[in-house]
C-alpha cells in the first residue's frame, strides 16, 4: 500500500535523526526541557509479543529519546513537568510519526486530592 511505498521513498538515516536532535537541543521550544541522548532499549517486543534483546541495536535501532515538557511556571494545571519518551523505529520513521509515551501520573481537572469529583 501507499504507506509501504512512502517508507521506501524516505529512507531512515540515523545521522539525520541525530542532526535533528542536535538542532532541537540548540534551540528548544520554551516548553521542552532536559533533552536526553538517543539510547537503544535493552529489550523490545517481537511480532508475537515476546521480549527479546534487539539484534545489533546500535545499527538497527529502535532508538529512544527522553525529554521533559512543562507548561508555564507557576501554572497549577500545566506547570508540572512531564517526562516523555519518543521511540524512533527505523521501519516506521520518518514516513510515520515516532511513538510517543508520556511517563507520569495524570489527574483530571475536576477531581480533588482524594479522587472525588
Short mmCIF file of N, CA, C and O in Angstrom, two decimals:
data_model
loop_
_atom_site.label_atom_id
_atom_site.label_comp_id
_atom_site.label_asym_id
_atom_site.label_seq_id
_atom_site.Cartn_x
_atom_site.Cartn_y
_atom_site.Cartn_z
N UNK A 1 0.81 -1.21 0.00
CA UNK A 1 0.00 0.00 0.00
C UNK A 1 0.85 1.27 0.00
O UNK A 1 2.06 1.22 -0.02
N UNK A 2 0.18 2.39 0.07
CA UNK A 2 0.85 3.69 -0.01
C UNK A 2 1.86 3.88 1.11
O UNK A 2 2.93 4.46 0.90
N UNK A 3 1.54 3.41 2.33
CA UNK A 3 2.46 3.59 3.45
C UNK A 3 3.79 2.88 3.20
O UNK A 3 4.85 3.40 3.51
N UNK A 4 3.73 1.68 2.62
CA UNK A 4 4.96 0.95 2.33
C UNK A 4 5.76 1.66 1.24
O UNK A 4 6.99 1.73 1.30
N UNK A 5 5.08 2.20 0.24
CA UNK A 5 5.79 2.95 -0.81
C UNK A 5 6.46 4.17 -0.21
O UNK A 5 7.58 4.51 -0.55
N UNK A 6 5.77 4.84 0.71
CA UNK A 6 6.30 6.04 1.35
C UNK A 6 7.57 5.70 2.13
O UNK A 6 8.53 6.45 2.13
N UNK A 7 7.55 4.57 2.84
CA UNK A 7 8.73 4.17 3.62
C UNK A 7 9.93 3.98 2.72
O UNK A 7 11.04 4.26 3.09
N UNK A 8 9.70 3.46 1.52
CA UNK A 8 10.81 3.26 0.61
C UNK A 8 11.33 4.59 0.07
O UNK A 8 12.50 4.73 -0.21
N UNK A 9 10.44 5.58 -0.10
CA UNK A 9 10.84 6.86 -0.64
C UNK A 9 11.65 7.68 0.36
O UNK A 9 12.48 8.47 -0.02
N UNK A 10 11.36 7.52 1.66
CA UNK A 10 12.05 8.29 2.69
C UNK A 10 12.83 7.30 3.56
O UNK A 10 12.32 6.78 4.53
N UNK A 11 14.07 7.02 3.21
CA UNK A 11 14.84 6.04 3.98
C UNK A 11 15.22 6.57 5.35
O UNK A 11 15.40 7.78 5.54
N UNK A 12 15.36 5.67 6.29
CA UNK A 12 15.79 6.04 7.64
C UNK A 12 17.27 6.40 7.61
O UNK A 12 18.07 5.73 6.98
N UNK A 13 17.61 7.46 8.34
CA UNK A 13 19.01 7.87 8.45
C UNK A 13 19.28 8.25 9.90
O UNK A 13 18.74 9.24 10.40
N UNK A 14 20.10 7.46 10.58
CA UNK A 14 20.45 7.76 11.96
C UNK A 14 21.19 9.09 12.04
O UNK A 14 20.97 9.87 12.96
N UNK A 15 22.03 9.38 11.06
CA UNK A 15 22.76 10.64 11.05
C UNK A 15 21.79 11.83 10.97
O UNK A 15 21.97 12.84 11.64
N UNK A 16 20.76 11.70 10.14
CA UNK A 16 19.77 12.78 10.01
C UNK A 16 18.98 12.95 11.31
O UNK A 16 18.72 14.08 11.73
N UNK A 17 18.64 11.86 11.95
CA UNK A 17 17.93 11.92 13.23
C UNK A 17 18.81 12.61 14.29
O UNK A 17 18.34 13.49 15.02
N UNK A 18 20.07 12.23 14.37
CA UNK A 18 20.98 12.86 15.33
C UNK A 18 21.14 14.35 15.04
O UNK A 18 21.21 15.17 15.96
N UNK A 19 21.16 14.72 13.76
CA UNK A 19 21.26 16.13 13.38
C UNK A 19 20.02 16.89 13.84
O UNK A 19 20.12 18.00 14.39
N UNK A 20 18.83 16.33 13.64
CA UNK A 20 17.60 16.99 14.06
C UNK A 20 17.55 17.16 15.58
O UNK A 20 17.09 18.18 16.08
N UNK A 21 18.01 16.16 16.31
CA UNK A 21 18.02 16.26 17.78
C UNK A 21 19.01 17.33 18.23
O UNK A 21 18.73 18.09 19.15
N UNK A 22 20.16 17.41 17.58
CA UNK A 22 21.14 18.46 17.91
C UNK A 22 20.54 19.85 17.66
O UNK A 22 20.74 20.77 18.47
N UNK A 23 19.79 20.01 16.58
CA UNK A 23 19.13 21.28 16.29
C UNK A 23 18.07 21.59 17.36
O UNK A 23 17.93 22.75 17.78
N UNK A 24 17.34 20.57 17.80
CA UNK A 24 16.33 20.76 18.85
C UNK A 24 17.00 21.18 20.15
O UNK A 24 16.52 22.08 20.85
N UNK A 25 18.12 20.55 20.48
CA UNK A 25 18.84 20.91 21.71
C UNK A 25 19.39 22.33 21.64
O UNK A 25 19.44 23.04 22.64
N UNK A 26 19.83 22.76 20.45
CA UNK A 26 20.40 24.10 20.28
C UNK A 26 19.35 25.19 20.45
O UNK A 26 19.65 26.27 20.95
N UNK A 27 18.11 24.91 20.06
CA UNK A 27 17.05 25.92 20.14
C UNK A 27 15.72 25.24 20.47
O UNK A 27 14.83 25.15 19.63
N UNK A 28 15.57 24.77 21.72
CA UNK A 28 14.33 24.04 22.07
C UNK A 28 13.15 24.99 22.26
O UNK A 28 13.33 26.16 22.62
N UNK A 29 11.92 24.51 22.01
CA UNK A 29 10.74 25.31 22.33
C UNK A 29 10.71 25.59 23.83
O UNK A 29 11.31 24.85 24.62
N UNK A 30 10.01 26.63 24.25
CA UNK A 30 10.01 27.03 25.65
C UNK A 30 9.46 25.96 26.58
O UNK A 30 9.79 25.94 27.76
N UNK A 31 8.64 25.05 26.09
CA UNK A 31 8.02 24.03 26.93
C UNK A 31 8.82 22.73 26.98
O UNK A 31 8.42 21.78 27.65
N UNK A 32 9.95 22.65 26.30
CA UNK A 32 10.78 21.43 26.28
C UNK A 32 12.03 21.66 27.11
O UNK A 32 12.74 22.65 26.93
N UNK A 33 12.30 20.73 28.02
CA UNK A 33 13.46 20.82 28.91
C UNK A 33 14.18 19.46 28.93
O UNK A 33 13.60 18.44 28.62
N UNK A 34 15.40 19.48 29.35
CA UNK A 34 16.15 18.25 29.63
C UNK A 34 16.08 17.22 28.50
O UNK A 34 15.64 16.09 28.69
N UNK A 35 16.52 17.59 27.33
CA UNK A 35 16.53 16.66 26.20
C UNK A 35 17.70 15.70 26.38
O UNK A 35 18.84 16.13 26.51
N UNK A 36 17.42 14.43 26.41
CA UNK A 36 18.44 13.42 26.63
C UNK A 36 19.17 13.04 25.37
O UNK A 36 19.11 13.72 24.34
N UNK A 37 19.86 11.92 25.44
CA UNK A 37 20.59 11.37 24.30
C UNK A 37 19.82 10.19 23.72
O UNK A 37 19.05 9.53 24.43
N UNK A 38 20.03 9.90 22.45
CA UNK A 38 19.43 8.71 21.86
C UNK A 38 19.99 7.47 22.53
O UNK A 38 21.20 7.36 22.73
N UNK A 39 19.11 6.56 22.90
CA UNK A 39 19.52 5.31 23.52
C UNK A 39 18.75 4.16 22.88
O UNK A 39 17.63 4.34 22.42
N UNK A 40 19.37 3.00 22.89
CA UNK A 40 18.66 1.82 22.41
C UNK A 40 18.12 1.06 23.62
O UNK A 40 18.81 0.93 24.63
N UNK A 41 16.88 0.59 23.55
CA UNK A 41 16.31 -0.16 24.68
C UNK A 41 17.01 -1.50 24.84
O UNK A 41 17.48 -2.10 23.86
N UNK A 42 17.06 -1.98 26.09
CA UNK A 42 17.69 -3.27 26.36
C UNK A 42 16.84 -4.43 25.85
O UNK A 42 17.35 -5.46 25.45
N UNK A 43 15.51 -4.26 25.91
CA UNK A 43 14.57 -5.29 25.44
C UNK A 43 13.51 -4.64 24.56
O UNK A 43 13.12 -3.50 24.79
N UNK A 44 13.04 -5.40 23.56
CA UNK A 44 11.92 -4.96 22.73
C UNK A 44 10.97 -6.14 22.56
O UNK A 44 11.32 -7.29 22.85
N UNK A 45 9.76 -5.88 22.12
CA UNK A 45 8.79 -6.94 21.84
C UNK A 45 8.91 -7.37 20.38
O UNK A 45 9.01 -6.53 19.49
N UNK A 46 8.88 -8.68 20.16
CA UNK A 46 8.89 -9.16 18.79
C UNK A 46 7.45 -9.17 18.25
O UNK A 46 6.52 -8.74 18.92
N UNK A 47 7.26 -9.67 17.04
CA UNK A 47 5.93 -9.66 16.41
C UNK A 47 4.92 -10.56 17.13
O UNK A 47 3.73 -10.45 16.91
N UNK A 48 5.39 -11.42 18.04
CA UNK A 48 4.49 -12.29 18.81
C UNK A 48 4.27 -11.78 20.23
O UNK A 48 3.66 -12.46 21.05
N UNK A 49 4.81 -10.60 20.54
CA UNK A 49 4.63 -10.02 21.87
C UNK A 49 5.62 -10.54 22.91
O UNK A 49 5.46 -10.26 24.09
N UNK A 50 6.62 -11.27 22.49
CA UNK A 50 7.62 -11.80 23.40
C UNK A 50 8.80 -10.83 23.50
O UNK A 50 9.21 -10.23 22.51
N UNK A 51 9.34 -10.68 24.71
CA UNK A 51 10.50 -9.83 24.90
C UNK A 51 11.75 -10.47 24.31
O UNK A 51 11.95 -11.68 24.43
N UNK A 52 12.56 -9.64 23.70
CA UNK A 52 13.82 -10.14 23.15
C UNK A 52 14.86 -9.01 23.18
O UNK A 52 14.52 -7.83 23.25
N UNK A 53 16.10 -9.40 23.13
CA UNK A 53 17.20 -8.44 23.03
C UNK A 53 17.30 -8.04 21.56
O UNK A 53 17.34 -8.90 20.68
N UNK A 54 17.33 -6.74 21.26
CA UNK A 54 17.42 -6.34 19.85
C UNK A 54 18.75 -6.77 19.23
O UNK A 54 19.78 -6.77 19.89
N UNK A 55 18.69 -7.15 17.95
CA UNK A 55 19.89 -7.55 17.23
C UNK A 55 20.62 -6.31 16.72
O UNK A 55 20.03 -5.49 16.04
N UNK A 56 21.89 -6.19 17.07
CA UNK A 56 22.73 -5.07 16.64
C UNK A 56 22.00 -3.73 16.82
O UNK A 56 21.78 -3.00 15.85
N UNK A 57 21.63 -3.40 18.06
CA UNK A 57 20.79 -2.22 18.29
C UNK A 57 21.42 -0.90 17.88
O UNK A 57 20.72 0.02 17.47
N UNK A 58 22.74 -0.78 17.96
CA UNK A 58 23.37 0.49 17.58
C UNK A 58 23.18 0.79 16.10
O UNK A 58 23.14 1.95 15.69
N UNK A 59 23.01 -0.25 15.30
CA UNK A 59 22.82 -0.07 13.86
C UNK A 59 21.34 -0.15 13.46
O UNK A 59 20.87 0.60 12.63
N UNK A 60 20.59 -1.09 14.08
CA UNK A 60 19.22 -1.37 13.65
C UNK A 60 18.14 -0.71 14.49
O UNK A 60 16.98 -0.76 14.11
N UNK A 61 18.50 -0.14 15.65
CA UNK A 61 17.50 0.51 16.50
C UNK A 61 16.55 -0.48 17.13
O UNK A 61 16.84 -1.67 17.16
N UNK A 62 15.44 -0.06 17.66
CA UNK A 62 14.93 1.31 17.67
C UNK A 62 15.71 2.19 18.63
O UNK A 62 16.51 1.69 19.43
N UNK A 63 15.48 3.50 18.56
CA UNK A 63 16.15 4.44 19.42
C UNK A 63 15.12 5.22 20.22
O UNK A 63 14.08 5.61 19.70
N UNK A 64 15.43 5.44 21.49
CA UNK A 64 14.55 6.19 22.38
C UNK A 64 15.20 7.52 22.73
O UNK A 64 16.41 7.60 22.92
N UNK A 65 14.37 8.55 22.82
CA UNK A 65 14.81 9.86 23.27
C UNK A 65 13.90 10.28 24.41
O UNK A 65 12.68 10.21 24.28
N UNK A 66 14.49 10.65 25.54
CA UNK A 66 13.70 11.11 26.67
C UNK A 66 13.88 12.61 26.83
O UNK A 66 14.97 13.14 26.63
N UNK A 67 12.77 13.27 27.15
CA UNK A 67 12.80 14.69 27.40
C UNK A 67 11.70 15.05 28.39
O UNK A 67 10.93 14.19 28.79
N UNK A 68 11.64 16.29 28.75
CA UNK A 68 10.64 16.76 29.71
C UNK A 68 9.88 17.91 29.07
O UNK A 68 10.49 18.79 28.47
N UNK A 69 8.56 17.89 29.16
CA UNK A 69 7.74 19.01 28.70
C UNK A 69 7.05 19.62 29.91
O UNK A 69 6.71 18.92 30.86
N UNK A 70 6.85 20.92 29.87
CA UNK A 70 6.27 21.62 31.01
C UNK A 70 5.61 22.90 30.53
O UNK A 70 6.15 23.59 29.66
N UNK A 71 4.46 23.21 31.10
CA UNK A 71 3.78 24.46 30.79
C UNK A 71 4.44 25.62 31.50
O UNK A 71 5.55 25.52 32.02
N UNK A 72 3.73 26.74 31.53
CA UNK A 72 4.25 27.95 32.15
C UNK A 72 4.50 27.73 33.64
O UNK A 72 3.68 27.15 34.33
N UNK A 73 5.65 28.18 34.11
CA UNK A 73 6.00 28.03 35.52
C UNK A 73 4.96 28.74 36.39
O UNK A 73 4.54 29.85 36.11
N UNK A 74 4.52 28.05 37.46
CA UNK A 74 3.53 28.60 38.36
C UNK A 74 2.10 28.25 37.99
O UNK A 74 1.18 28.45 38.79
N UNK A 75 1.86 27.72 36.81
CA UNK A 75 0.52 27.31 36.39
C UNK A 75 0.20 25.98 37.06
O UNK A 75 0.87 24.97 36.82
N UNK A 76 -0.81 25.96 37.93
CA UNK A 76 -1.14 24.75 38.69
C UNK A 76 -1.57 23.59 37.80
O UNK A 76 -1.33 22.43 38.11
N UNK A 77 -2.23 23.89 36.69
CA UNK A 77 -2.73 22.82 35.82
C UNK A 77 -1.66 22.30 34.87
O UNK A 77 -1.58 21.10 34.63
N UNK A 78 -0.86 23.18 34.31
CA UNK A 78 0.08 22.76 33.27
C UNK A 78 1.54 22.99 33.61
O UNK A 78 2.42 22.70 32.81
N UNK A 79 1.83 23.53 34.78
CA UNK A 79 3.20 23.85 35.14
C UNK A 79 4.00 22.68 35.68
O UNK A 79 5.17 22.83 36.00
N UNK A 80 3.38 21.52 35.77
CA UNK A 80 4.07 20.34 36.31
C UNK A 80 4.86 19.67 35.18
O UNK A 80 4.31 19.38 34.12
N UNK A 81 6.15 19.41 35.38
CA UNK A 81 6.93 18.75 34.33
C UNK A 81 6.44 17.32 34.09
O UNK A 81 6.02 16.63 35.00
N UNK A 82 6.50 16.90 32.85
CA UNK A 82 6.07 15.55 32.47
C UNK A 82 7.16 14.94 31.60
O UNK A 82 7.58 15.53 30.60
N UNK A 83 7.62 13.75 31.98
CA UNK A 83 8.63 13.05 31.19
C UNK A 83 7.95 12.41 29.97
O UNK A 83 6.86 11.86 30.07
N UNK A 84 8.65 12.49 28.85
CA UNK A 84 8.14 11.95 27.60
C UNK A 84 9.22 11.07 26.98
O UNK A 84 10.40 11.43 26.97
N UNK A 85 8.82 9.90 26.50
CA UNK A 85 9.72 9.01 25.79
C UNK A 85 9.28 8.97 24.32
O UNK A 85 8.10 8.74 24.05
N UNK A 86 10.20 9.22 23.42
CA UNK A 86 9.90 9.19 21.99
C UNK A 86 10.72 8.07 21.37
O UNK A 86 11.94 8.03 21.51
N UNK A 87 10.04 7.13 20.72
CA UNK A 87 10.72 5.99 20.09
C UNK A 87 10.73 6.16 18.57
O UNK A 87 9.70 6.31 17.94
N UNK A 88 11.93 6.10 18.03
CA UNK A 88 12.13 6.17 16.59
C UNK A 88 12.42 4.77 16.09
O UNK A 88 13.45 4.19 16.41
N UNK A 89 11.51 4.22 15.34
CA UNK A 89 11.65 2.87 14.78
C UNK A 89 12.04 3.02 13.32
O UNK A 89 11.32 3.65 12.54
N UNK A 90 13.18 2.46 12.91
CA UNK A 90 13.63 2.63 11.53
C UNK A 90 12.68 2.05 10.49
O UNK A 90 12.72 2.44 9.33
N UNK A 91 11.79 1.14 10.89
CA UNK A 91 10.82 0.59 9.94
C UNK A 91 9.64 1.53 9.73
O UNK A 91 8.89 1.37 8.78
N UNK A 92 9.46 2.51 10.63
CA UNK A 92 8.33 3.43 10.53
C UNK A 92 8.77 4.87 10.24
O UNK A 92 8.20 5.53 9.38
N UNK A 93 9.72 5.36 11.01
CA UNK A 93 10.13 6.76 10.91
C UNK A 93 11.15 6.92 9.80
O UNK A 93 11.99 6.05 9.64
N UNK A 94 11.12 7.93 8.98
CA UNK A 94 10.38 9.17 9.06
C UNK A 94 9.06 9.19 8.30
O UNK A 94 8.38 10.20 8.28
N UNK A 95 8.67 8.08 7.66
CA UNK A 95 7.41 8.08 6.92
C UNK A 95 6.21 8.23 7.84
O UNK A 95 5.18 8.78 7.45
N UNK A 96 6.34 7.75 9.08
CA UNK A 96 5.28 7.89 10.07
C UNK A 96 5.86 8.54 11.31
O UNK A 96 7.06 8.48 11.55
N UNK A 97 4.99 9.13 12.12
CA UNK A 97 5.44 9.80 13.34
C UNK A 97 6.06 8.80 14.30
O UNK A 97 5.67 7.62 14.32
N UNK A 98 6.99 9.26 15.14
CA UNK A 98 7.55 8.35 16.15
C UNK A 98 6.49 8.02 17.21
O UNK A 98 5.47 8.71 17.34
N UNK A 99 6.74 6.97 17.95
CA UNK A 99 5.84 6.58 19.03
C UNK A 99 6.14 7.45 20.24
O UNK A 99 7.30 7.61 20.62
N UNK A 100 5.10 8.01 20.86
CA UNK A 100 5.26 8.92 21.99
C UNK A 100 4.59 8.31 23.21
O UNK A 100 3.44 7.87 23.13
N UNK A 101 5.31 8.30 24.32
CA UNK A 101 4.78 7.75 25.57
C UNK A 101 5.03 8.76 26.69
O UNK A 101 6.17 9.14 26.94
N UNK A 102 3.94 9.17 27.34
CA UNK A 102 4.06 10.06 28.48
C UNK A 102 4.28 9.21 29.71
O UNK A 102 3.55 8.25 29.95
N UNK A 103 5.27 9.57 30.51
CA UNK A 103 5.63 8.79 31.69
C UNK A 103 5.31 9.59 32.94
O UNK A 103 6.09 10.43 33.36
N UNK A 104 4.15 9.34 33.49
CA UNK A 104 3.77 10.07 34.69
C UNK A 104 2.32 9.81 35.04
O UNK A 104 1.60 9.09 34.34
N UNK A 105 1.89 10.43 36.11
CA UNK A 105 0.51 10.30 36.58
C UNK A 105 -0.24 11.55 36.14
O UNK A 105 0.22 12.67 36.36
N UNK A 106 -1.37 11.35 35.52
CA UNK A 106 -2.20 12.47 35.09
C UNK A 106 -3.46 12.50 35.95
O UNK A 106 -4.04 11.47 36.25
N UNK A 107 -3.86 13.70 36.31
CA UNK A 107 -5.05 13.87 37.13
C UNK A 107 -6.09 14.67 36.35
O UNK A 107 -5.73 15.62 35.65
N UNK A 108 -7.34 14.30 36.48
CA UNK A 108 -8.42 15.04 35.85
C UNK A 108 -8.60 16.36 36.58
O UNK A 108 -8.49 16.43 37.81
N UNK A 109 -8.90 17.40 35.84
CA UNK A 109 -9.00 18.74 36.43
C UNK A 109 -10.15 18.86 37.43
O UNK A 109 -10.12 19.72 38.31
N UNK A 110 -11.16 18.00 37.33
CA UNK A 110 -12.33 18.14 38.21
C UNK A 110 -12.29 17.18 39.41
O UNK A 110 -13.31 16.93 40.02
N UNK A 111 -11.12 16.64 39.74
CA UNK A 111 -11.01 15.77 40.91
C UNK A 111 -10.18 16.44 41.98
O UNK A 111 -9.30 17.26 41.70
N UNK A 112 -10.48 16.07 43.23
CA UNK A 112 -9.68 16.61 44.33
C UNK A 112 -8.56 15.62 44.65
O UNK A 112 -8.37 14.61 43.96
N UNK A 113 -7.81 15.88 45.72
CA UNK A 113 -6.68 15.03 46.08
C UNK A 113 -7.10 13.60 46.44
O UNK A 113 -6.29 12.66 46.37
N UNK A 114 -8.37 13.41 46.82
CA UNK A 114 -8.88 12.09 47.16
C UNK A 114 -9.50 11.36 45.97
O UNK A 114 -10.01 10.25 46.12
N UNK A 115 -9.50 11.98 44.81
CA UNK A 115 -10.06 11.35 43.62
C UNK A 115 -11.56 11.59 43.47
O UNK A 115 -12.18 11.06 42.56
N UNK A 116 -12.15 12.38 44.33
CA UNK A 116 -13.60 12.65 44.24
C UNK A 116 -13.85 13.80 43.28
O UNK A 116 -13.02 14.68 43.10
N UNK A 117 -15.04 13.80 42.69
CA UNK A 117 -15.43 14.88 41.75
C UNK A 117 -15.95 16.07 42.53
O UNK A 117 -16.52 16.00 43.53
#
